[in-house]
PDB file of C-alpha atoms in Angstrom:
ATOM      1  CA  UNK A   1     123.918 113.688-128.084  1.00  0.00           C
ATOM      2  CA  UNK A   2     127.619 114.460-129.151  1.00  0.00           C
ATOM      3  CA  UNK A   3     128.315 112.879-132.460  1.00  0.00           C
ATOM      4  CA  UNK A   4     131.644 111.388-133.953  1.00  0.00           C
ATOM      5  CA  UNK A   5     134.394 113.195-132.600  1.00  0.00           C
ATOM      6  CA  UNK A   6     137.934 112.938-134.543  1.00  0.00           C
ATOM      7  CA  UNK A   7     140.946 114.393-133.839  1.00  0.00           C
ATOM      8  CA  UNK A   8     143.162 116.629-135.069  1.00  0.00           C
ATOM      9  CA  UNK A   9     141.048 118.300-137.255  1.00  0.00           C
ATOM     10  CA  UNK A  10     143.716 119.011-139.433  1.00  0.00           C
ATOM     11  CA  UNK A  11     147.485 118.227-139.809  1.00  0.00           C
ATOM     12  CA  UNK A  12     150.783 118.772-141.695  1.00  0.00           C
ATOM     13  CA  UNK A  13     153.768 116.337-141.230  1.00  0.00           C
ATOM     14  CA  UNK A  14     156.840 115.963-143.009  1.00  0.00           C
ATOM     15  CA  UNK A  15     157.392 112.957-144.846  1.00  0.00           C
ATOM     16  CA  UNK A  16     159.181 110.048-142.479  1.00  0.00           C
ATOM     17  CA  UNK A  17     157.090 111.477-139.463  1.00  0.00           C
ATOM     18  CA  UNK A  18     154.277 109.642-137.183  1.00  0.00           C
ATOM     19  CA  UNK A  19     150.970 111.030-136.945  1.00  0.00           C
ATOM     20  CA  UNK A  20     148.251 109.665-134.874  1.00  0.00           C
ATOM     21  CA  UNK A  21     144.403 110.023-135.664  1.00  0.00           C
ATOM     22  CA  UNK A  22     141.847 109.512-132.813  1.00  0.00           C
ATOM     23  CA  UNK A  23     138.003 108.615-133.010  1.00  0.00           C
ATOM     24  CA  UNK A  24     135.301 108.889-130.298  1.00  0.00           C
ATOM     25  CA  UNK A  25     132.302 107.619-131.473  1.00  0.00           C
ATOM     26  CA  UNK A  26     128.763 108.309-130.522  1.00  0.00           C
ATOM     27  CA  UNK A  27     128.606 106.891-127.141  1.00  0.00           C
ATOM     28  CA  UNK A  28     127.258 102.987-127.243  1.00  0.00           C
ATOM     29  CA  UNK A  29     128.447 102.248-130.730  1.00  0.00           C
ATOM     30  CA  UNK A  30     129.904  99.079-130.511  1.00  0.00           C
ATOM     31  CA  UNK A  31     130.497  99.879-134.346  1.00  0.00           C
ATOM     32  CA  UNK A  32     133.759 101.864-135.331  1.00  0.00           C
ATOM     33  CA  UNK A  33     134.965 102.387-139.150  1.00  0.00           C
ATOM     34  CA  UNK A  34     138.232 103.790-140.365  1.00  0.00           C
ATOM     35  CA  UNK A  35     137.572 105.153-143.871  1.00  0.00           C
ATOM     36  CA  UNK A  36     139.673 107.659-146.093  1.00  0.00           C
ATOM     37  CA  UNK A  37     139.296 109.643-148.999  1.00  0.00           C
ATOM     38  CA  UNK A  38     143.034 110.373-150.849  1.00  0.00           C
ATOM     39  CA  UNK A  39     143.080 113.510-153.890  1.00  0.00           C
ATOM     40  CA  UNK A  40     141.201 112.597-156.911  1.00  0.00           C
ATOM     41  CA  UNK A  41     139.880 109.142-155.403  1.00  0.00           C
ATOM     42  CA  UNK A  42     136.516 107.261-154.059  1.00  0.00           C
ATOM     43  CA  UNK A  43     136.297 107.416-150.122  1.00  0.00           C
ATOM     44  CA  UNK A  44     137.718 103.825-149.603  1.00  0.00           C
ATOM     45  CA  UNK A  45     137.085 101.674-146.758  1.00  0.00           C
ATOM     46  CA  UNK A  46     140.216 100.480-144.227  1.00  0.00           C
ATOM     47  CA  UNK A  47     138.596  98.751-141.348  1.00  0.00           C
ATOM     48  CA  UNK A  48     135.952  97.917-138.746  1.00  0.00           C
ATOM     49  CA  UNK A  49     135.848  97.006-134.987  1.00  0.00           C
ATOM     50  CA  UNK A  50     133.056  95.709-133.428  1.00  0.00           C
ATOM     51  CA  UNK A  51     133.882  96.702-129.485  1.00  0.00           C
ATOM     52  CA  UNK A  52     137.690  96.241-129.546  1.00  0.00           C
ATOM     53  CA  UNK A  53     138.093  93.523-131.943  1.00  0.00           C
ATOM     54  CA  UNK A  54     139.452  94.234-135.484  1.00  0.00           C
ATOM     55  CA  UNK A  55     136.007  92.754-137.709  1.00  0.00           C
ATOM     56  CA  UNK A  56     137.344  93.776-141.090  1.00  0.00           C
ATOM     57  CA  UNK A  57     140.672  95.315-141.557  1.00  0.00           C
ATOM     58  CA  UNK A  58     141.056  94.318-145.643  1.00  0.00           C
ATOM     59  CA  UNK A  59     140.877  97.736-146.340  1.00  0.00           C
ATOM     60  CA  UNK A  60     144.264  98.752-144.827  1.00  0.00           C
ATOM     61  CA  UNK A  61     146.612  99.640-147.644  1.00  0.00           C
ATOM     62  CA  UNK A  62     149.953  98.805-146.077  1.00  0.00           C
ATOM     63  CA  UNK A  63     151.987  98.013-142.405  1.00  0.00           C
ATOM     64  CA  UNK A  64     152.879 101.521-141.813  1.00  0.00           C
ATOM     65  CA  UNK A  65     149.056 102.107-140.478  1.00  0.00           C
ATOM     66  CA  UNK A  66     148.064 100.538-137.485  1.00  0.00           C
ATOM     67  CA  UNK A  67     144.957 100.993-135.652  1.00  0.00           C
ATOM     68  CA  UNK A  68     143.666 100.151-131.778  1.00  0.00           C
ATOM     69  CA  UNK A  69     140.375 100.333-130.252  1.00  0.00           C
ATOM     70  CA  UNK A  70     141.722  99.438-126.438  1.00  0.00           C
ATOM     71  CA  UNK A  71     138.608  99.016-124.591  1.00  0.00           C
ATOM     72  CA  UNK A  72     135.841  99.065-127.487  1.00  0.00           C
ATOM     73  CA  UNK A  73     135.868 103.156-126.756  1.00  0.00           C
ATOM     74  CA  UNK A  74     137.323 105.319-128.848  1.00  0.00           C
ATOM     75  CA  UNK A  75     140.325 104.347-131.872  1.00  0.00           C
ATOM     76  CA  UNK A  76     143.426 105.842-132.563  1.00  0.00           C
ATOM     77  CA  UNK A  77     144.685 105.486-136.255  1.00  0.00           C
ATOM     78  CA  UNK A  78     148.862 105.859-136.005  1.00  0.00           C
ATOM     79  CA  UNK A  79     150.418 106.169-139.815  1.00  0.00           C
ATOM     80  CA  UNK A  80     154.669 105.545-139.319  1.00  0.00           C
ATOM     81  CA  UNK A  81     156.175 106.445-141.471  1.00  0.00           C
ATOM     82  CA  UNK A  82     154.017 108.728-143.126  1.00  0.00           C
ATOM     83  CA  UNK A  83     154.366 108.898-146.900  1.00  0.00           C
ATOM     84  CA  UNK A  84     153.459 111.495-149.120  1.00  0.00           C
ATOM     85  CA  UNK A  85     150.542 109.010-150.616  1.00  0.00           C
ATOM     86  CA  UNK A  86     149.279 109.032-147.344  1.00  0.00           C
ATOM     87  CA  UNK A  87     148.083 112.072-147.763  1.00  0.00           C
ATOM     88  CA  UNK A  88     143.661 112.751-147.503  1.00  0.00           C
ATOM     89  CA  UNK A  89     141.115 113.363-145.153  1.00  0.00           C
ATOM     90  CA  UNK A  90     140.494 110.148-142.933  1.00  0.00           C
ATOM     91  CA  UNK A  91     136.695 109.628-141.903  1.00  0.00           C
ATOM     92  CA  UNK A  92     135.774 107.929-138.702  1.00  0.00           C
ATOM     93  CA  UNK A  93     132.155 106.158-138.563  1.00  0.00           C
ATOM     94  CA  UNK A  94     129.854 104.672-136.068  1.00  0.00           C
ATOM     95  CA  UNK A  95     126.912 102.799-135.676  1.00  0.00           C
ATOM     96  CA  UNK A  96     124.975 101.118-132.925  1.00  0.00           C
ATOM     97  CA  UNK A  97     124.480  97.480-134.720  1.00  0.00           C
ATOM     98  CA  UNK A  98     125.443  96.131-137.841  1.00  0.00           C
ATOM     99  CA  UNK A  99     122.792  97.118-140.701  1.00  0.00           C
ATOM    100  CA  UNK A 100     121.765 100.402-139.143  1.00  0.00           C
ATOM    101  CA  UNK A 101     123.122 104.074-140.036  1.00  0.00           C
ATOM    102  CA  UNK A 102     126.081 105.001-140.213  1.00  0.00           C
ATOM    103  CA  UNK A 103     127.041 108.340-138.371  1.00  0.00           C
ATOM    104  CA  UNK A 104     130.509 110.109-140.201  1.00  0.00           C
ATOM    105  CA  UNK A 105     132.611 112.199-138.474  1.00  0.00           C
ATOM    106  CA  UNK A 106     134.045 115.698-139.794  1.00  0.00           C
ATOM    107  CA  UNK A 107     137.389 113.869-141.004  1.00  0.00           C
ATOM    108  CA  UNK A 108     140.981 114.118-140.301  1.00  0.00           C
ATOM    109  CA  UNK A 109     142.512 116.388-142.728  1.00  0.00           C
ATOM    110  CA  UNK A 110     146.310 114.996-143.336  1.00  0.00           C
ATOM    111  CA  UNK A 111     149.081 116.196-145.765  1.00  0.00           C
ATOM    112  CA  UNK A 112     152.465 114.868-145.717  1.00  0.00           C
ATOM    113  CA  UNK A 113     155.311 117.073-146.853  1.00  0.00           C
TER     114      UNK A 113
ATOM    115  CA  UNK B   1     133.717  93.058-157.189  1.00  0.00           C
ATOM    116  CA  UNK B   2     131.039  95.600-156.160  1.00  0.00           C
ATOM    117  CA  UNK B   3     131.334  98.751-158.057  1.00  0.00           C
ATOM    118  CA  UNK B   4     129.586 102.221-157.850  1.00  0.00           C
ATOM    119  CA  UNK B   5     129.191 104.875-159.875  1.00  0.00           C
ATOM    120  CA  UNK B   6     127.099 108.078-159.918  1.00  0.00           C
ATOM    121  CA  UNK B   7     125.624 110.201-162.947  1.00  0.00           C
ATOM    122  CA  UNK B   8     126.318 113.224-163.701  1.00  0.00           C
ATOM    123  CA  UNK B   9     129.668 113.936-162.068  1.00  0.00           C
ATOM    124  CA  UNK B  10     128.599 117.344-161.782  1.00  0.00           C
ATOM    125  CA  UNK B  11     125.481 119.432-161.880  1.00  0.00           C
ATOM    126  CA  UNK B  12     124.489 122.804-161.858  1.00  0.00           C
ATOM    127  CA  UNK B  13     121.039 124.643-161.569  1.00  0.00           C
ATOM    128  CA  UNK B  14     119.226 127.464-161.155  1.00  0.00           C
ATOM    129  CA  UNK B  15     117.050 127.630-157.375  1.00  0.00           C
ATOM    130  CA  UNK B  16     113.868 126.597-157.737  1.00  0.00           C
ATOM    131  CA  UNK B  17     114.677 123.372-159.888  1.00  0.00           C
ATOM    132  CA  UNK B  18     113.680 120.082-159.001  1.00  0.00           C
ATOM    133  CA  UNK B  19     116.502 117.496-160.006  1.00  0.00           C
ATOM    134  CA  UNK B  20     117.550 113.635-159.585  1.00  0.00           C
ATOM    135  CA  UNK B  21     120.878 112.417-159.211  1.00  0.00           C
ATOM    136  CA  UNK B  22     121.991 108.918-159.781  1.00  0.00           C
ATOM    137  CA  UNK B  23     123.606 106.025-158.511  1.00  0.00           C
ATOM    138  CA  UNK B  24     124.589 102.525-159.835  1.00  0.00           C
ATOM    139  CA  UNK B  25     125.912  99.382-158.555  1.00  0.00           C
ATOM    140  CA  UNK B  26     126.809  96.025-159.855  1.00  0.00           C
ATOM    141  CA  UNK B  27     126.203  93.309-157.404  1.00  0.00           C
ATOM    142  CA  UNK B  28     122.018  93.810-155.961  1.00  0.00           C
ATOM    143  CA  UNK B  29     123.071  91.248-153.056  1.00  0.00           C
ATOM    144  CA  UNK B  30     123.378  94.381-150.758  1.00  0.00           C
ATOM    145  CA  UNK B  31     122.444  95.314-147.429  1.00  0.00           C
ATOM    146  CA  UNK B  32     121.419  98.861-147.872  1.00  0.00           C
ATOM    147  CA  UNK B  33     122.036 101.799-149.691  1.00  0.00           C
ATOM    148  CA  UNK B  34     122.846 105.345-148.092  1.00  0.00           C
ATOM    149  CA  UNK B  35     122.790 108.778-149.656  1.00  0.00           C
ATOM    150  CA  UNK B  36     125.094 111.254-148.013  1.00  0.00           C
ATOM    151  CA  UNK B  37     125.842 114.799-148.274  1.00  0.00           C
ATOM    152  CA  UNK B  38     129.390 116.791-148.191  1.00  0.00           C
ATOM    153  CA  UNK B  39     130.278 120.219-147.742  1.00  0.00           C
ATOM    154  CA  UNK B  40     133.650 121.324-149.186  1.00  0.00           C
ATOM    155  CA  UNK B  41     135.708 120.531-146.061  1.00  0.00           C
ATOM    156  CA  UNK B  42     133.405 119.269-143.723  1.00  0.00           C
ATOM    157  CA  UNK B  43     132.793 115.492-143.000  1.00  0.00           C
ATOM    158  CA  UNK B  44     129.924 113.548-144.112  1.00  0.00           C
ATOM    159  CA  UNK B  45     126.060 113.958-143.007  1.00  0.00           C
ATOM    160  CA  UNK B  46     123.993 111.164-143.876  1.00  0.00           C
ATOM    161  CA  UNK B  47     120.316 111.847-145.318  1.00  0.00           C
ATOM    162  CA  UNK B  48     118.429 108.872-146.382  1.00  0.00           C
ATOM    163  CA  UNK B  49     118.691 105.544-145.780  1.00  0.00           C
ATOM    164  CA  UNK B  50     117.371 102.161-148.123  1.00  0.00           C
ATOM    165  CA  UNK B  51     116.981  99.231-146.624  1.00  0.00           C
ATOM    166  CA  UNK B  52     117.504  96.670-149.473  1.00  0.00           C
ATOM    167  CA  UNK B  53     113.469  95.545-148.790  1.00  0.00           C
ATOM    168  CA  UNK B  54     112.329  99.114-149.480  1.00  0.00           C
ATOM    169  CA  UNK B  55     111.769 100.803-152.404  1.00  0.00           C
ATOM    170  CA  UNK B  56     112.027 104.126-151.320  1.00  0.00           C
ATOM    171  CA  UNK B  57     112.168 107.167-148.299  1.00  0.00           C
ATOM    172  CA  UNK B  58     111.351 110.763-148.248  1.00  0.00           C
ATOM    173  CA  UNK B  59     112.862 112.924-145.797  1.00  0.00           C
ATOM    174  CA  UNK B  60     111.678 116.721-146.307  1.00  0.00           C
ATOM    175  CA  UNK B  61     112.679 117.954-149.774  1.00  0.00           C
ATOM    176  CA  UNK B  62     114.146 114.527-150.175  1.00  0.00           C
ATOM    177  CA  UNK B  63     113.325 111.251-151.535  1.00  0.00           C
ATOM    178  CA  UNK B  64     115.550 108.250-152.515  1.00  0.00           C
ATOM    179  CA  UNK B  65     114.349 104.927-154.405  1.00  0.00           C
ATOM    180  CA  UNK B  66     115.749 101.939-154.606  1.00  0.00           C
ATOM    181  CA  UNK B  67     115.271  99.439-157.141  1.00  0.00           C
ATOM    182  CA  UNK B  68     117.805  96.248-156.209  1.00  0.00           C
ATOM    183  CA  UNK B  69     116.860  94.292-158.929  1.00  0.00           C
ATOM    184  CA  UNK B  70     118.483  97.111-161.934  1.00  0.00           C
ATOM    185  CA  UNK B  71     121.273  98.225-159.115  1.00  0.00           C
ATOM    186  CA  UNK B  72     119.998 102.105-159.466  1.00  0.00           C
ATOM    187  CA  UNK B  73     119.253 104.295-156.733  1.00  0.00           C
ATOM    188  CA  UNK B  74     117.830 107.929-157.617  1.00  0.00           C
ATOM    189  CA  UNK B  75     117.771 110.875-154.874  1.00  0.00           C
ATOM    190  CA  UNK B  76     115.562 113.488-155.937  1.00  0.00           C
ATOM    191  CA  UNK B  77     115.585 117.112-154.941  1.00  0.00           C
ATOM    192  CA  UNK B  78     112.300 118.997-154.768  1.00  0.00           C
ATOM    193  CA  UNK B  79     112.966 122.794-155.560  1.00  0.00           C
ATOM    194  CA  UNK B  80     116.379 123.138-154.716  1.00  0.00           C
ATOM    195  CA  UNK B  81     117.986 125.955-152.906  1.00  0.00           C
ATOM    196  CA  UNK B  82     121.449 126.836-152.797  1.00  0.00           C
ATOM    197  CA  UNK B  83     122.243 125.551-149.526  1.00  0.00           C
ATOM    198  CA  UNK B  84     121.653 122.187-151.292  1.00  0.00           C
ATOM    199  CA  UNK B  85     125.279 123.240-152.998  1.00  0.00           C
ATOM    200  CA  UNK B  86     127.035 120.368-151.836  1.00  0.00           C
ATOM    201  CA  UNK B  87     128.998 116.673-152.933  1.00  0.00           C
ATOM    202  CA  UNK B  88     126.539 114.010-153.143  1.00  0.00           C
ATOM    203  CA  UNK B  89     127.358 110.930-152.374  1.00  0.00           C
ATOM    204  CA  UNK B  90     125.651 107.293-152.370  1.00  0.00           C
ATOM    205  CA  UNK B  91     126.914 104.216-150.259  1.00  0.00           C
ATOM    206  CA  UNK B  92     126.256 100.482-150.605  1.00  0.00           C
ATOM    207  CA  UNK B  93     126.432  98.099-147.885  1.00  0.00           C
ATOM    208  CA  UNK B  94     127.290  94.523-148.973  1.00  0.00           C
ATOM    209  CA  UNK B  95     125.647  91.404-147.710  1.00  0.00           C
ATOM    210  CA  UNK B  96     127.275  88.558-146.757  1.00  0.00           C
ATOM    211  CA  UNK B  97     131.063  88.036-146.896  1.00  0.00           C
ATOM    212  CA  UNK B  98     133.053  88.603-143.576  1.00  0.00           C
ATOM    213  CA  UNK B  99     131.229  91.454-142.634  1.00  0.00           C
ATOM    214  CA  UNK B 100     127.811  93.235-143.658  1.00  0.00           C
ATOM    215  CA  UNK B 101     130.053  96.704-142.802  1.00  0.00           C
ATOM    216  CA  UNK B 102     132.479  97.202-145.770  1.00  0.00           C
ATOM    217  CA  UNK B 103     130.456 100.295-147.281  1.00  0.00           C
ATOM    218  CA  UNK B 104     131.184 100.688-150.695  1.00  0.00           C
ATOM    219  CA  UNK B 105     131.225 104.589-152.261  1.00  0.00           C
ATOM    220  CA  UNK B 106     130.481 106.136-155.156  1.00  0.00           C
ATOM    221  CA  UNK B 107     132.978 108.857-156.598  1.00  0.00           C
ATOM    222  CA  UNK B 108     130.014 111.772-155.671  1.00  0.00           C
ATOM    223  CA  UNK B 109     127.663 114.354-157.514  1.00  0.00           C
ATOM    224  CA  UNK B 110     128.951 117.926-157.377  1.00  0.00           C
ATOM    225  CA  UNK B 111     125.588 119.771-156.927  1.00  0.00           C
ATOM    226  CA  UNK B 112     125.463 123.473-157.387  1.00  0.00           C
ATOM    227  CA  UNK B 113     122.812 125.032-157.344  1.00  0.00           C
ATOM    228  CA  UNK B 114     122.688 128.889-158.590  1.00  0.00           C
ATOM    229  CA  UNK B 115     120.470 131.461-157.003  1.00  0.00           C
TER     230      UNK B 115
END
């Protein structure tokens, strides 16, 4: 069974730019978390969907990040305009109901430039 | 607030040890707790799970407790190898609120553990 998938693995963007994260979670997870770890810092929690509905999003630090679960499959996080703050490795999570384990993907590794 | 915190910040010893790392939280009203593991770039592989009625689970080498009522979690390492070398990490899950899913981290163990 394939686990979390994120893309890009890694990325470098210059300051002002757009960047756009994706998440597949492990299939039949209605469960999908946006969390992200910044240098020096606690791996902080931005937001959950159950299926395609926004459950939690307290966790989001500003407007410039928006993220979309069209269709309860996988998530796109979009940052515009990325900021040099911005920058850290953003974890995607599943799980299949509330309560059970969470399953972490490898991370999206961003700097901003 | 809930608040988490793990003791030491770093640790290193020789193979062969057995050691416990630590993990405090301030509100008990929690879900469950989660102990994870991270290699230096890689994302985050989760190894034992508490649910907040249990006091404690082995996996392997591995066994976490749980004790709500103090808000400590230990993970303990039976003779440890150095492909245990890795950023420990314990989670809380909160109960009640808007959502039982806002997992709350602690800042991580660096573990290193010399051959």
């Amino acid at each position: 069974e394939a686990g979390v998938t994120q893309f890009p693995s890694h990325s470098v963007i210059e300051k002002g730019q757009t960047v756009t994260l994706r998440c597949d979670p492990i299939s039949g997870h209605d469960n999908l978390y946006w969390y992200r770890r910044v240098m020096g810092k606690e791996i902080k929690f931005l937001l959950h969907f159950v299926k395609e509905s926004k459950q939690d999003e307290s966790g989001m630090p500003n407007n410039r990040f928006l993220a979309e679960r069209t269709g309860g499959t996988y998530s796109t996080l979009k940052v515009q305009p990325a900021e040099l703050e911005d920058s850290g490795v953003y974890f995607c999570a599943s799980s299949q109901e509330e309560g059970n384990t969470i399953y972490f993907g490898e991370g999206s590794w961003l700097t901003v430039v | 607030k809930q608040e988490v915190t793990q003791i030491p910040a770093a640790l290193s010893v020789p193979e062969g040890e057995n050691l416990v790392l630590n993990c405090s939280f301030t509100d008990s009203a929690i879900y469950n707790l989660q102990w994870f593991r991270q290699d230096p770039g890689k994302g985050l592989t989760s190894l034992l799970l508490i649910q907040s009625s249990q006091r404690e689970q082995t996996s392997g080498r591995l066994n976490a407790s749980l004790d709500k009522s103090s808000g400590r979690s230990t993970l303990y390492i039976a003779a440890s190898q150095p492909g245990d070398s890795a950023t420990y990490l314990c989670a809380v899950r909160r109960r009640g609120g808007t959502s039982y899913d806002k997992v709350i981290f602690g800042p991580g163990t660096s573990l290193s553990v010399i051959p």
